[in-house]
Amino acid sequence: MKRFFVFISAGAVALSLSSCSSRVPERIQYSGTAMGTVIQQTVYTSARDKTVLEDIQKRLQVLEENRLSWRLETSEIYEINSLAGEEEGVLLSEETAEMLERCLEMNERSEGAFDVTMGPVVRLWNLDSWAAGKESGDFIPPDTTALAEALAHTGSSRLYLSGQDGRLYLPEGMALDLGAVGKGIALDEILNYLRENNEITGATISVGGSILTYGEKPDGTSWRVGIINPFDNSGFIGVLSLKGQWCVSTSGDYERYVEAEGIRYHHIIEPSTGYPADSGLSGVTILSRDGFLSDALSTACFILGREKGMRLAEQYGAEALFVEKDGTVTMTEGMKPFYTESQ
Ligand code: FAD
Ligand code: MG
């Protein structure tokens, strides 16, 4: 179910050594789950102790459980949602306040396309469950009255984030949903961990559709991140060759969706209608140094479409690649040196 695969050249020989150790970096791998998706880690480390993989997995679980989940009662976002309508608001942690500020800025710059208050609408569609086969029977799209009612409880402009006392005021009936940025935030969290650990010389970590590359491979070759073909998920339309630290996120209509009467209903919602976005795209891939940005922009650009999406990515200094529904691939100038089309 992954949109990306990270290719590590088989039998890589460690040619470059870690600056702080005379040991040859060893490649270790791990696969786990968090945030409703698969986490795949490949890490090159010269440490004798190989707990790094479990440490990263644990960090992601803690991030989900304590901060980001809108499903688990233990998290800050859950608390915010359950206190919607309370006059005194909710006191935010510094990290959550900063993250929400960035979300609000993205909402403004994307002219409302990116909106973390889509919770009530996302819940109504329940597409995660349908796409995962957890629901039985025939899928029926929400009726227009229910959709209008859910939409009436959305809108980032209705949030009030007080910089002075660090409180958030969320009107009654509204709910935050961090599905569009959670995996990117996870990449930033992992990056902080990797930077603290001198013995790690290189790594690629994928959290669902978001991938982090870090450091270098012992043989000095590039990290290779395949971009899945939206029309045939078993193949790639192309590959990004990357060196050092990058975050790559993709949003598309071909992974979390359900079909009914010949119509595909996917999970990325156009806030002005409450229906799955239909901007002529099948997929958008963003390349950025920053995980939050790569993930937030992939969702925003998918909703905005090619032209507006390209302008938005450029505003943030990120690179973008668009796959249109007719298969046309376009990208920002800065993406071109990294991209090789599959034959
Ligand atoms: P992206 O394009 O990055 O994001 C799409 C998601 O963003 C949608 O699924 C929706 O959640 C949200 N969204 C929709 N429209 C908009 C919009 N206009 N603006 C902003 N956001 C929008 N999935 C499960 O099946 N079960 C779980 O228990 C589960 N737990 C999760 C916990 C966390 C902390 C996170 C971050 C994700 C979790 N998920 C879970 C997955 C989540 O529900 C989304 O499906 C997933 O994050 C989508 O990521 P993406 O990269 O495919 O798409
Ligand atoms: Mg996203």
Coordinates of C-alpha atoms and ligand atoms in Angstrom, one line a residue:
M1 CA 0.0 0.0 0.0
K2 CA 3.0 2.3 -0.1
R3 CA 3.2 5.0 -2.7
F4 CA 7.0 5.1 -2.4
F5 CA 9.7 2.5 -2.2
V6 CA 13.2 3.5 -1.2
F7 CA 15.8 1.5 -3.0
I8 CA 19.0 0.8 -1.3
S9 CA 21.6 -0.7 -3.6
A10 CA 22.0 -4.3 -2.7
G11 CA 25.3 -5.4 -1.2
A12 CA 26.4 -1.8 -0.6
V13 CA 30.0 -1.7 0.5
A14 CA 30.8 0.8 3.2
L15 CA 33.4 3.1 1.7
S16 CA 33.0 6.2 3.8
L17 CA 33.4 6.0 7.5
S18 CA 31.6 7.9 10.2
S19 CA 33.7 10.9 11.4
C20 CA 33.3 9.9 15.1
S21 CA 34.1 6.2 14.9
S22 CA 36.5 3.8 13.2
R23 CA 33.7 1.2 12.8
V24 CA 32.2 0.6 9.4
P25 CA 28.6 1.7 9.3
E26 CA 26.3 -1.2 9.3
R27 CA 22.9 -1.3 7.5
I28 CA 20.0 -2.2 9.8
Q29 CA 16.4 -2.3 8.9
Y30 CA 13.0 -2.4 10.7
S31 CA 9.4 -2.3 9.8
G32 CA 6.6 -1.4 12.1
T33 CA 3.3 0.5 12.1
A34 CA 2.1 3.9 13.5
M35 CA -0.4 6.5 12.4
G36 CA -2.5 3.9 10.5
T37 CA 0.4 3.1 8.2
V38 CA 3.6 1.2 7.8
I39 CA 6.9 2.6 9.0
Q40 CA 10.0 1.3 7.1
Q41 CA 13.4 2.2 8.4
T42 CA 16.9 1.7 6.9
V43 CA 19.7 3.1 9.0
Y44 CA 23.4 3.0 8.6
T45 CA 25.1 3.2 12.0
S46 CA 28.5 2.6 13.4
A47 CA 27.1 2.1 16.9
R48 CA 27.4 -1.3 18.5
D49 CA 24.1 -0.9 20.2
K50 CA 21.3 -1.2 17.6
T51 CA 18.4 0.2 19.7
V52 CA 18.1 3.1 17.2
L53 CA 15.4 1.4 15.2
E54 CA 13.2 0.7 18.3
D55 CA 13.9 4.3 19.5
I56 CA 12.6 5.8 16.3
Q57 CA 9.5 3.6 16.3
K58 CA 8.9 4.4 19.9
R59 CA 9.2 8.2 19.2
L60 CA 6.6 7.9 16.5
Q61 CA 4.2 6.0 18.7
V62 CA 4.6 8.7 21.5
L63 CA 4.1 11.5 18.9
E64 CA 0.8 9.9 17.8
E65 CA -0.4 8.9 21.3
N66 CA 0.6 12.2 23.1
R67 CA 0.1 14.8 20.5
L68 CA -1.3 14.1 17.1
S69 CA -4.0 11.5 17.2
W70 CA -7.6 12.6 16.9
R71 CA -8.7 9.1 17.7
L72 CA -6.7 8.3 20.9
E73 CA -8.0 9.8 24.1
T74 CA -4.4 10.3 25.4
S75 CA -3.4 12.9 22.8
E76 CA -3.4 16.7 22.9
I77 CA -5.5 17.0 19.6
Y78 CA -8.1 14.6 21.1
E79 CA -8.3 16.9 24.2
I80 CA -8.6 20.0 22.0
N81 CA -11.5 18.4 20.1
S82 CA -13.3 17.2 23.1
L83 CA -13.1 20.7 24.7
A84 CA -14.5 22.4 21.5
G85 CA -16.9 25.1 22.6
E86 CA -15.4 25.6 26.1
E87 CA -15.1 29.4 26.8
E88 CA -11.7 29.2 28.4
G89 CA -10.2 27.3 25.4
V90 CA -7.3 24.8 25.7
L91 CA -3.8 25.6 26.8
L92 CA -1.5 24.3 24.1
S93 CA 2.0 22.8 24.3
E94 CA 4.6 24.9 22.5
E95 CA 5.0 22.4 19.8
T96 CA 1.3 22.2 19.1
A97 CA 0.9 26.0 19.1
E98 CA 3.7 26.3 16.6
M99 CA 2.3 23.5 14.4
L100 CA -1.1 25.1 14.4
E101 CA 0.3 28.4 13.4
R102 CA 2.0 26.8 10.4
C103 CA -1.3 25.1 9.5
L104 CA -3.1 28.4 9.7
E105 CA -0.5 30.1 7.5
M106 CA -0.9 27.2 5.0
N107 CA -4.6 27.7 5.0
E108 CA -4.3 31.3 4.2
R109 CA -1.6 30.9 1.5
S110 CA -3.6 28.0 -0.1
E111 CA -6.7 30.2 -0.2
G112 CA -8.5 27.8 2.2
A113 CA -7.7 24.6 0.3
F114 CA -5.6 23.2 3.1
D115 CA -7.7 23.2 6.2
V116 CA -7.1 21.2 9.4
T117 CA -10.6 21.8 10.6
M118 CA -12.0 19.4 8.1
G119 CA -12.5 16.9 10.9
P120 CA -16.3 16.7 10.9
V121 CA -16.4 16.3 7.1
V122 CA -13.6 13.7 7.0
R123 CA -15.4 11.8 9.8
L124 CA -18.7 11.8 7.9
W125 CA -17.1 10.4 4.7
N126 CA -15.2 7.8 6.9
L127 CA -13.0 7.0 3.8
D128 CA -10.1 5.5 5.9
S129 CA -12.4 2.7 7.1
W130 CA -14.0 2.1 3.7
A131 CA -10.6 2.1 1.9
A132 CA -9.2 -0.3 4.5
G133 CA -12.2 -2.7 4.0
K134 CA -13.4 -2.2 7.6
E135 CA -16.9 -1.3 6.5
S136 CA -19.3 -3.8 4.9
G137 CA -22.1 -3.3 2.3
D138 CA -22.3 -0.8 -0.4
F139 CA -20.7 2.6 0.0
I140 CA -23.2 5.5 -0.1
P141 CA -21.8 9.1 -0.2
P142 CA -23.1 11.3 2.6
D143 CA -26.4 13.0 1.9
T144 CA -26.3 16.7 1.2
T145 CA -28.0 17.7 4.5
A146 CA -25.5 15.9 6.6
L147 CA -22.7 17.2 4.5
A148 CA -23.9 20.8 4.8
E149 CA -24.2 20.4 8.6
A150 CA -20.6 19.0 8.8
L151 CA -19.3 21.8 6.6
A152 CA -21.0 24.4 8.8
H153 CA -18.6 23.2 11.5
T154 CA -15.4 23.8 9.6
G155 CA -13.2 26.7 8.7
S156 CA -9.7 27.6 9.9
S157 CA -10.6 31.3 10.1
R158 CA -13.0 30.4 13.0
L159 CA -10.1 29.1 15.1
Y160 CA -8.7 31.6 17.6
L161 CA -5.1 30.9 18.6
S162 CA -3.9 33.4 21.2
G163 CA -0.2 34.0 20.9
Q164 CA -0.3 35.8 24.3
D165 CA -1.6 33.1 26.6
G166 CA -0.9 30.0 24.3
R167 CA -4.6 29.0 24.2
L168 CA -6.7 27.7 21.4
Y169 CA -10.4 28.5 21.1
L170 CA -12.2 26.0 19.0
P171 CA -16.0 26.6 18.4
E172 CA -18.4 23.9 19.4
G173 CA -18.9 21.1 16.9
M174 CA -15.6 21.7 15.2
A175 CA -12.7 19.2 15.2
L176 CA -9.1 19.1 14.1
D177 CA -7.8 16.4 11.8
L178 CA -4.1 16.2 11.3
G179 CA -4.1 13.5 8.6
A180 CA -2.6 15.9 6.0
V181 CA 0.5 16.8 8.1
G182 CA 1.0 14.1 10.7
K183 CA 3.4 12.0 8.7
G184 CA 5.5 15.0 7.7
I185 CA 5.7 16.1 11.4
A186 CA 6.8 12.5 12.1
L187 CA 9.7 13.0 9.6
D188 CA 10.8 16.2 11.4
E189 CA 10.7 14.4 14.7
I190 CA 12.9 11.6 13.3
L191 CA 15.3 14.1 11.9
N192 CA 15.8 15.7 15.3
Y193 CA 16.6 12.3 16.7
L194 CA 19.0 11.4 13.9
R195 CA 20.9 14.7 14.3
E196 CA 21.4 14.0 18.0
N197 CA 23.0 10.6 17.2
N198 CA 26.6 11.0 15.8
E199 CA 26.9 7.3 15.0
I200 CA 24.2 7.4 12.4
T201 CA 25.8 8.2 9.0
G202 CA 22.7 7.7 6.8
A203 CA 19.1 6.7 6.8
T204 CA 15.9 6.5 4.8
I205 CA 12.6 6.3 6.8
S206 CA 9.2 6.1 5.2
V207 CA 6.1 6.9 7.1
G208 CA 3.3 6.0 4.7
G209 CA 3.5 8.3 1.7
S210 CA 6.2 10.5 3.3
I211 CA 9.9 9.7 3.1
L212 CA 13.0 11.1 4.8
T213 CA 16.5 10.7 3.4
Y214 CA 19.4 11.6 5.7
G215 CA 23.2 11.6 5.5
E216 CA 24.9 9.3 3.0
K217 CA 25.2 5.7 2.0
P218 CA 28.6 4.1 2.6
D219 CA 29.2 3.7 -1.1
G220 CA 28.5 7.4 -1.7
T221 CA 25.6 6.7 -4.2
S222 CA 22.3 8.6 -4.0
W223 CA 19.2 7.6 -2.2
R224 CA 16.6 6.6 -4.7
V225 CA 12.9 7.3 -4.0
G226 CA 10.5 5.8 -6.5
I227 CA 7.3 7.7 -7.3
I228 CA 4.5 5.2 -7.7
N229 CA 2.5 5.3 -10.9
P230 CA -1.1 6.5 -10.0
F231 CA -2.5 4.3 -12.8
D232 CA -0.6 1.2 -11.9
N233 CA 0.4 1.1 -8.3
S234 CA 2.8 -1.8 -8.9
G235 CA 5.1 0.4 -11.0
F236 CA 6.9 3.8 -10.9
I237 CA 6.5 6.8 -13.1
G238 CA 10.0 7.8 -12.1
V239 CA 12.7 8.0 -9.5
L240 CA 14.2 10.9 -7.5
S241 CA 17.9 10.6 -6.8
L242 CA 18.7 12.5 -3.6
K243 CA 21.8 13.1 -1.5
G244 CA 21.6 14.2 2.1
Q245 CA 18.5 15.4 4.0
W246 CA 15.3 15.6 2.1
C247 CA 11.6 15.0 2.8
V248 CA 9.4 13.7 0.0
S249 CA 5.6 13.4 0.3
T250 CA 2.9 12.4 -2.1
S251 CA -0.8 12.9 -2.1
G252 CA -3.0 11.1 -4.6
D253 CA -6.5 9.8 -5.4
Y254 CA -5.3 6.2 -5.9
E255 CA -4.7 4.9 -2.4
R256 CA -7.3 5.6 0.2
Y257 CA -10.5 5.5 -1.8
V258 CA -13.8 3.6 -2.4
E259 CA -15.7 3.3 -5.7
A260 CA -19.5 3.3 -6.0
E261 CA -21.5 3.4 -9.2
G262 CA -18.3 4.0 -11.2
I263 CA -17.3 7.1 -9.2
R264 CA -14.1 7.1 -7.2
Y265 CA -14.4 8.8 -3.8
H266 CA -11.0 9.5 -2.3
H267 CA -9.9 11.0 1.0
I268 CA -8.7 14.5 0.1
I269 CA -11.6 16.9 0.5
E270 CA -12.1 20.2 -1.3
P271 CA -13.2 22.5 1.6
S272 CA -15.5 24.6 -0.5
T273 CA -17.7 21.7 -1.5
G274 CA -17.1 19.0 1.1
Y275 CA -16.5 16.5 -1.7
P276 CA -13.3 14.8 -2.8
A277 CA -11.1 17.3 -4.6
D278 CA -11.2 17.1 -8.4
S279 CA -8.6 19.5 -9.7
G280 CA -7.5 17.3 -12.6
L281 CA -4.7 15.6 -10.8
S282 CA -4.0 12.0 -9.8
G283 CA -1.0 12.7 -7.7
V284 CA 1.4 15.4 -6.4
T285 CA 4.9 14.8 -5.0
I286 CA 6.6 17.5 -3.0
L287 CA 10.3 17.7 -2.3
S288 CA 11.4 19.9 0.7
R289 CA 14.0 20.0 3.4
D290 CA 11.1 20.2 5.9
G291 CA 8.7 17.3 6.7
F292 CA 5.8 19.5 7.7
L293 CA 6.0 21.4 4.5
S294 CA 6.4 18.4 2.2
D295 CA 3.3 16.8 3.7
A296 CA 1.1 19.9 4.0
L297 CA 2.0 21.1 0.5
S298 CA 1.3 17.7 -1.1
T299 CA -2.3 17.9 0.2
A300 CA -2.7 21.6 -0.6
C301 CA -1.3 21.3 -4.1
F302 CA -3.4 18.2 -4.9
I303 CA -6.5 20.2 -4.0
L304 CA -5.4 23.4 -5.8
G305 CA -4.4 21.7 -9.1
R306 CA -1.3 22.2 -11.2
E307 CA -1.0 25.9 -11.8
K308 CA -2.0 27.2 -8.4
G309 CA -0.2 24.3 -6.7
M310 CA 3.0 25.1 -8.5
R311 CA 2.8 28.7 -7.4
L312 CA 2.2 27.7 -3.8
A313 CA 5.1 25.2 -3.7
E314 CA 7.3 27.9 -5.2
Q315 CA 6.2 30.4 -2.5
Y316 CA 7.5 28.0 0.1
G317 CA 10.7 27.2 -1.8
A318 CA 9.7 23.6 -2.3
E319 CA 9.8 21.5 -5.5
A320 CA 6.7 19.8 -6.9
L321 CA 5.8 17.1 -9.4
F322 CA 2.2 16.8 -10.7
V323 CA 0.7 13.8 -12.4
E324 CA -2.5 14.8 -14.2
K325 CA -5.4 12.4 -14.8
D326 CA -4.4 12.0 -18.5
G327 CA -0.9 10.9 -17.4
T328 CA 0.9 14.2 -18.2
V329 CA 3.8 14.8 -15.8
T330 CA 4.9 18.4 -15.0
M331 CA 7.3 19.7 -12.4
T332 CA 9.0 22.8 -11.1
E333 CA 12.4 23.6 -12.6
G334 CA 14.1 22.8 -9.4
M335 CA 12.7 19.2 -9.4
K336 CA 14.1 18.3 -12.8
P337 CA 17.7 17.6 -11.7
F338 CA 16.5 15.0 -9.2
Y339 CA 14.0 13.2 -11.5
T340 CA 14.5 10.3 -13.9
E341 CA 11.5 9.0 -15.8
S342 CA 11.0 5.3 -15.7
Q343 CA 11.5 3.5 -19.0
Ligands
FAD1 P1 -2.5 13.5 2.7 O1 -2.9 14.1 1.4 O2 -1.3 13.9 3.3 O3 -3.7 13.8 3.7 C1 -5.0 13.5 3.5 C2 -5.7 13.5 4.8 O4 -5.8 14.9 5.3 C3 -7.2 13.0 4.7 O5 -7.2 11.6 5.0 C4 -7.8 13.8 5.9 O6 -7.4 13.2 7.1 C5 -7.1 15.1 5.8 N1 -7.7 16.1 4.9 C6 -8.7 15.9 3.9 N2 -9.0 17.0 3.2 C7 -8.2 17.9 3.8 C8 -8.0 19.3 3.5 N3 -8.7 20.0 2.6 N4 -7.1 20.0 4.3 C9 -6.4 19.4 5.3 N5 -6.5 18.1 5.6 C10 -7.4 17.4 4.8 N6 -5.6 5.9 9.4 C11 -6.3 4.8 9.7 O7 -6.8 4.2 8.8 N7 -6.4 4.5 11.0 C12 -5.8 5.2 12.1 O8 -6.0 4.8 13.2 C13 -5.0 6.3 11.7 N8 -4.5 7.1 12.7 C14 -3.7 8.1 12.3 C15 -3.0 8.9 13.3 C16 -2.3 10.0 13.0 C17 -1.6 10.8 14.1 C18 -2.1 10.3 11.6 C19 -1.3 11.5 11.2 C20 -2.7 9.6 10.6 C21 -3.5 8.5 11.0 N9 -4.2 7.8 10.0 C22 -4.9 6.7 10.3 C23 -4.1 8.1 8.6 C24 -5.0 9.4 8.3 O9 -6.3 9.2 8.6 C25 -4.9 9.8 6.8 O10 -5.6 8.9 6.0 C26 -3.5 9.9 6.3 O11 -2.8 10.6 7.2 C27 -3.5 10.5 4.9 O12 -2.2 10.7 4.6 P2 -1.8 10.8 3.0 O13 -0.3 11.1 3.0 O14 -2.3 9.5 2.4 O15 -2.6 11.9 2.5
MG2 MG -0.1 15.7 3.1

